[in-house]
PDB file of C-alpha atoms in Angstrom:
ATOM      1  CA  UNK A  21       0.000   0.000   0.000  1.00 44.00           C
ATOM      2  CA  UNK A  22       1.153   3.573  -0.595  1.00 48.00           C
ATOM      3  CA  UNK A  23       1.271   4.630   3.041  1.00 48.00           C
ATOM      4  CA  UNK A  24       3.272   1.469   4.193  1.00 47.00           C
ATOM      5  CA  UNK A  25       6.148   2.639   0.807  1.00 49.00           C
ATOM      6  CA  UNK A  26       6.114   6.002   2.691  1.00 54.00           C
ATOM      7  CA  UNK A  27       7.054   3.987   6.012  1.00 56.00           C
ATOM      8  CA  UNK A  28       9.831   2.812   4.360  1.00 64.00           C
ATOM      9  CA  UNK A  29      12.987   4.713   4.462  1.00 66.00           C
ATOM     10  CA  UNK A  30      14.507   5.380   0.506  1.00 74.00           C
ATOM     11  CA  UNK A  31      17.825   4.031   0.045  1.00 79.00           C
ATOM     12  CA  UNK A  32      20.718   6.274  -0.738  1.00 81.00           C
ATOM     13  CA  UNK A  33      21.790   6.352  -4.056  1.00 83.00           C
ATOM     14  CA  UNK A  34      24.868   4.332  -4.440  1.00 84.00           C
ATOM     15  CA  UNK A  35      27.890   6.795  -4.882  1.00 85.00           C
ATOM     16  CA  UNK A  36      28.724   7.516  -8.277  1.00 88.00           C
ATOM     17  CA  UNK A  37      31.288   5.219 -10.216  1.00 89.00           C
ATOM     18  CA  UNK A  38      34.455   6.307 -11.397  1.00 92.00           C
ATOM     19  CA  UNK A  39      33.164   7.105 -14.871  1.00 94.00           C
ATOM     20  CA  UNK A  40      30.270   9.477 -13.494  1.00 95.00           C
ATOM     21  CA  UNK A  41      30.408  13.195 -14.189  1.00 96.00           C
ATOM     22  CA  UNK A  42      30.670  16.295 -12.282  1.00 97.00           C
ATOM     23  CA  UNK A  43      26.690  16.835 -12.820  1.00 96.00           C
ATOM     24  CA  UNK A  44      26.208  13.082 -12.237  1.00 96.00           C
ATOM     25  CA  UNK A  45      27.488  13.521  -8.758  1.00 97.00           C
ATOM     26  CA  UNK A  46      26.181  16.754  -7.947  1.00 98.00           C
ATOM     27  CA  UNK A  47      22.777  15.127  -8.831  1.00 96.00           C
ATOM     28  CA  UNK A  48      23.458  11.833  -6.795  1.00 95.00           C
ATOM     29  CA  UNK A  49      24.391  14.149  -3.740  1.00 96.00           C
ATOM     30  CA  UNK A  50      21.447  16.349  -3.824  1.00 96.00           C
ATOM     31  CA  UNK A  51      19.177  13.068  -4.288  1.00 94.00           C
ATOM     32  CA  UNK A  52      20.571  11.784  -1.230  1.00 93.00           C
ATOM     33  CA  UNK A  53      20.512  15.151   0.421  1.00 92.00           C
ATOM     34  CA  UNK A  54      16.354  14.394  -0.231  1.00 90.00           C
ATOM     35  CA  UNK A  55      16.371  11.459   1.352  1.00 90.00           C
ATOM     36  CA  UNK A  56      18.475  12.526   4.146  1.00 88.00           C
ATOM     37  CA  UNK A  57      19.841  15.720   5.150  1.00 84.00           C
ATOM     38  CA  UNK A  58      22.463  13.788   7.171  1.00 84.00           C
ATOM     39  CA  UNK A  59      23.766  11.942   4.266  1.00 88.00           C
ATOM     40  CA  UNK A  60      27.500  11.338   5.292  1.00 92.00           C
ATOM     41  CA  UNK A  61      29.037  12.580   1.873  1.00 95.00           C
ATOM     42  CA  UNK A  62      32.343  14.498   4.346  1.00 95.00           C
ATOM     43  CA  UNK A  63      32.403  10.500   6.491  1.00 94.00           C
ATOM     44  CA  UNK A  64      35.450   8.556   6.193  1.00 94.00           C
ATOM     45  CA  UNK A  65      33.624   6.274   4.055  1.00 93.00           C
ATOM     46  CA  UNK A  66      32.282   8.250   1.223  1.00 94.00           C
ATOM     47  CA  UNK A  67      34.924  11.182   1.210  1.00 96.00           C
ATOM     48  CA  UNK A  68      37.186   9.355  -0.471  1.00 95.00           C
ATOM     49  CA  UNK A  69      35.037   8.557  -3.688  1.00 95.00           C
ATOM     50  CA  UNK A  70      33.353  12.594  -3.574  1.00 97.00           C
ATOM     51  CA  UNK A  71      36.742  14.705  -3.190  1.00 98.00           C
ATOM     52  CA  UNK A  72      40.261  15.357  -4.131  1.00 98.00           C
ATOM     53  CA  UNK A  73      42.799  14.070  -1.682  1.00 97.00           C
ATOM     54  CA  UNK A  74      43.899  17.139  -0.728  1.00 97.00           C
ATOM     55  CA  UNK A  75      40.322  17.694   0.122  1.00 98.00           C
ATOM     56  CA  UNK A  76      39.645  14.679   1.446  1.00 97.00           C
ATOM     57  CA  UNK A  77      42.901  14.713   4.162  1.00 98.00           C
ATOM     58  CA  UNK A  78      41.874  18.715   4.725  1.00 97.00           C
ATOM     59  CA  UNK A  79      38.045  17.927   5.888  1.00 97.00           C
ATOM     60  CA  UNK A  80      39.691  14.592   7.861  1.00 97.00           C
ATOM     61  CA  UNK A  81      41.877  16.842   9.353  1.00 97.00           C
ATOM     62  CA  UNK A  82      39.043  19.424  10.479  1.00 97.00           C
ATOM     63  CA  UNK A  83      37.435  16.800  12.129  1.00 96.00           C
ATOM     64  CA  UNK A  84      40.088  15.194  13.814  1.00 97.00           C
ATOM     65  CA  UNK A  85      40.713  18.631  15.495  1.00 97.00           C
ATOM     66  CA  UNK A  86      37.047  19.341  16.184  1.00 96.00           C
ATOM     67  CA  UNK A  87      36.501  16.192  17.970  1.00 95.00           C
ATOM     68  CA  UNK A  88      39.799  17.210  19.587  1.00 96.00           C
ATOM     69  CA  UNK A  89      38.692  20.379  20.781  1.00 95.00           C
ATOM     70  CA  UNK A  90      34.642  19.608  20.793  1.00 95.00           C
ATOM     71  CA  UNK A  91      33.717  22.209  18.700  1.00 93.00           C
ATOM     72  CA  UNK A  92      32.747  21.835  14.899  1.00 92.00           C
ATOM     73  CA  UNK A  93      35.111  22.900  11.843  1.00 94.00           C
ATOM     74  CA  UNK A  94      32.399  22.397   9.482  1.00 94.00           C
ATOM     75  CA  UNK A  95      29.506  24.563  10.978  1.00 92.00           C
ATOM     76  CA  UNK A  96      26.971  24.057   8.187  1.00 93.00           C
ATOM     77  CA  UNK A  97      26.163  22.402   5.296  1.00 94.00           C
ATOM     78  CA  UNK A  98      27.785  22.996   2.283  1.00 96.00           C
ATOM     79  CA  UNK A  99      25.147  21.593  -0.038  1.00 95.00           C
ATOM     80  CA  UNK A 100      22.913  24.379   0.853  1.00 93.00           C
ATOM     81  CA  UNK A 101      25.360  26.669   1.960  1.00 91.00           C
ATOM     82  CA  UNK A 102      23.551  26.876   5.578  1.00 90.00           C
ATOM     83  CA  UNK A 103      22.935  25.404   8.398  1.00 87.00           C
ATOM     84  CA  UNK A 104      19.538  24.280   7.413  1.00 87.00           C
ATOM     85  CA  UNK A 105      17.559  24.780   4.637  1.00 87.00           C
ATOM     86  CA  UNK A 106      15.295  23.190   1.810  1.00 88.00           C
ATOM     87  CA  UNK A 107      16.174  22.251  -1.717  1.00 94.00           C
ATOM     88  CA  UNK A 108      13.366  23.315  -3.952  1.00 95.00           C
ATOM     89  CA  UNK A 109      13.369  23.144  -8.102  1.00 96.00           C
ATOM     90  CA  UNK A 110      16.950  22.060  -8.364  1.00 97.00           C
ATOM     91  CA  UNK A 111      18.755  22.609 -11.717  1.00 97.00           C
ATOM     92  CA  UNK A 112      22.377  21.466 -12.053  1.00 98.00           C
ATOM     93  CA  UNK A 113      24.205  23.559 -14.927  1.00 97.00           C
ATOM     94  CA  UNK A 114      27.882  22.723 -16.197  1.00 96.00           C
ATOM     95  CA  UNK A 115      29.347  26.286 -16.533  1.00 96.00           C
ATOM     96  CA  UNK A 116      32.624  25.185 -17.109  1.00 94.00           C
ATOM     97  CA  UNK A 117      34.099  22.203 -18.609  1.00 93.00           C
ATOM     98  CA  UNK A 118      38.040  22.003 -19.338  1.00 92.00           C
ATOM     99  CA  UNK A 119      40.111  19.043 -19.956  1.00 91.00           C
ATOM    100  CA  UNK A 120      41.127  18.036 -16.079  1.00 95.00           C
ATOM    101  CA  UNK A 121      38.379  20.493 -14.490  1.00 97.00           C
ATOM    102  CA  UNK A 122      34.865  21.604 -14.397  1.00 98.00           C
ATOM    103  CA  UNK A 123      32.456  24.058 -12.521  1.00 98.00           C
ATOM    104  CA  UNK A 124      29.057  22.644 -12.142  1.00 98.00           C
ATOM    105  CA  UNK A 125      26.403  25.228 -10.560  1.00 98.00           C
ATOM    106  CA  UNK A 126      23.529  23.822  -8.066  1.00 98.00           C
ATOM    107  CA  UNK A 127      20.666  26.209  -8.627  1.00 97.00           C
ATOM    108  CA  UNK A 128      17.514  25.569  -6.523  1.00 97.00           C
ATOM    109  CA  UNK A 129      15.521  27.524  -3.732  1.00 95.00           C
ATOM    110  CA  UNK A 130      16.108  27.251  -0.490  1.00 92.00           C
ATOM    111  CA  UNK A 131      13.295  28.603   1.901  1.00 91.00           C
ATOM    112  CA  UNK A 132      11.639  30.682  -1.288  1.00 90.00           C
ATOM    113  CA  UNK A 133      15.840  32.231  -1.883  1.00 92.00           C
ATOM    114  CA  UNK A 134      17.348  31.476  -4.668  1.00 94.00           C
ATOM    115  CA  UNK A 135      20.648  29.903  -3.853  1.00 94.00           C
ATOM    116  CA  UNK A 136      23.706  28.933  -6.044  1.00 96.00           C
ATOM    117  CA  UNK A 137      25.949  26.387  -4.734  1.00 97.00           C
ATOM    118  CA  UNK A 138      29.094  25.583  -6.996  1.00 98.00           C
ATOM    119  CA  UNK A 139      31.135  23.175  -7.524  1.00 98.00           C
ATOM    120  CA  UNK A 140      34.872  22.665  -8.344  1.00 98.00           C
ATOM    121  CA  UNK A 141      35.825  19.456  -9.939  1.00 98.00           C
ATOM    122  CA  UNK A 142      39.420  18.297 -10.983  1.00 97.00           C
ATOM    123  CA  UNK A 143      40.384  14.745 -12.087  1.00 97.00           C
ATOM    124  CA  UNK A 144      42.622  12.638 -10.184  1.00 96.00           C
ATOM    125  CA  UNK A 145      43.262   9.711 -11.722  1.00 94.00           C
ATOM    126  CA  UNK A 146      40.676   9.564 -14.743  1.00 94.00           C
ATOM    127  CA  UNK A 147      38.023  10.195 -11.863  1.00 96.00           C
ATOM    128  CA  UNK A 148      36.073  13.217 -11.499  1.00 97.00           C
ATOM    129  CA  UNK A 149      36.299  14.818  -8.071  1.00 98.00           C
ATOM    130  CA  UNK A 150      35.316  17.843  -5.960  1.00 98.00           C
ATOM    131  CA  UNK A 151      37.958  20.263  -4.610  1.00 98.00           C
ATOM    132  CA  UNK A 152      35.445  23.062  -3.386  1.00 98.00           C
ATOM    133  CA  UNK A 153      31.986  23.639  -2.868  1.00 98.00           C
ATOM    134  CA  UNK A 154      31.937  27.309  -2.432  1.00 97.00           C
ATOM    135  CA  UNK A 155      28.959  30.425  -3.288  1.00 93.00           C
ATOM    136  CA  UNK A 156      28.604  33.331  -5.090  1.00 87.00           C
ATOM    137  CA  UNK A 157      28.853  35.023  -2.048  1.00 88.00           C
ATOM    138  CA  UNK A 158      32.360  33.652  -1.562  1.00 88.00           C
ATOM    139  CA  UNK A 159      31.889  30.950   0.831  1.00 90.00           C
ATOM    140  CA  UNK A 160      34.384  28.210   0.397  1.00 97.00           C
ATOM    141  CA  UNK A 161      34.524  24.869   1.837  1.00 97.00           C
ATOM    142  CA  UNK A 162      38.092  24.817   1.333  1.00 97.00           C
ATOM    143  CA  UNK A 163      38.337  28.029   3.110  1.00 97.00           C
ATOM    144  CA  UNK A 164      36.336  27.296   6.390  1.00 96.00           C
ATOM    145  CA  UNK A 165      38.350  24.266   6.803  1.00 97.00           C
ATOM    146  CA  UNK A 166      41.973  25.676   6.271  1.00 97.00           C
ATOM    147  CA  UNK A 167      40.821  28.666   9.068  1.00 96.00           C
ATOM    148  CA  UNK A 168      39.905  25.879  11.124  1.00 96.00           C
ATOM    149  CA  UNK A 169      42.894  24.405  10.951  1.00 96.00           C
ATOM    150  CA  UNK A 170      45.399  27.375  11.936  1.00 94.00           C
TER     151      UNK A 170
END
């Protein structure tokens, strides 16, 4: 019955293989973001497979030091650029697309605001991978962790 399917919790999507695109996985981590807001995309597990190493050992870092010193290095969420929000009419747009990098814009609304999340990708190994997720407003992911980190 359809209220018993609702009962049921959605899997995740699987994480994108290593052939997927940059708007392939901005897609699969928004869909997940749906299904969970607490989808563990920054976890030891799935870091790996989402960002660039030097991405991936800069957000392990943060958290090794914010358990250290019980207070957070990531203070929101980068997919919607806050620490809560909605994602409403999402529309993924390549805006740049080089040999070994790409920019891929998240465009949705977020509590009735339109909000622009982008993406940096680079390839490390034939495999397309995030190095930022920063705003128009200059928000960086990259940023916020290396201040953490000083």
């Amino acid at each position: 019955t359809p209220a018993s399917a609702a009962e049921t919790p959605k899997p995740f999507p699987p994480p994108p293989g290593n052939d997927a695109s940059p708007e392939a996985i901005v897609k699969t981590l928004y869909d997940a973001y749906h299904i969970d807001p607490n989808y563990d995309y920054l976890g030891d597990k799935l870091r790996p497979r989402y960002f660039t190493a030097v991405m991936a050992d800069l957000i392990k870092r943060v958290f090794i030091k914010s358990e250290a010193q019980n207070e957070p290095g990531i203070d929101y969420e980068p997919l919607i650029d806050g620490q809560e929000g909605d994602v409403k009419d999402l529309n993924i747009v390549v805006t740049s697309n080089a040999p070994k990098k790409a920019t891929v814009e998240a465009r949705f609304k977020s509590f009735g605001d339109k909000t622009t999340v982008i993406f940096d990708f680079v390839q490390e190994a034939n495999v397309w991978k995030i190095d930022d997720i920063r705003t128009k407003e200059g928000n960086s992911l990259k940023a916020v962790a290396k201040d953490f980190l000083q």
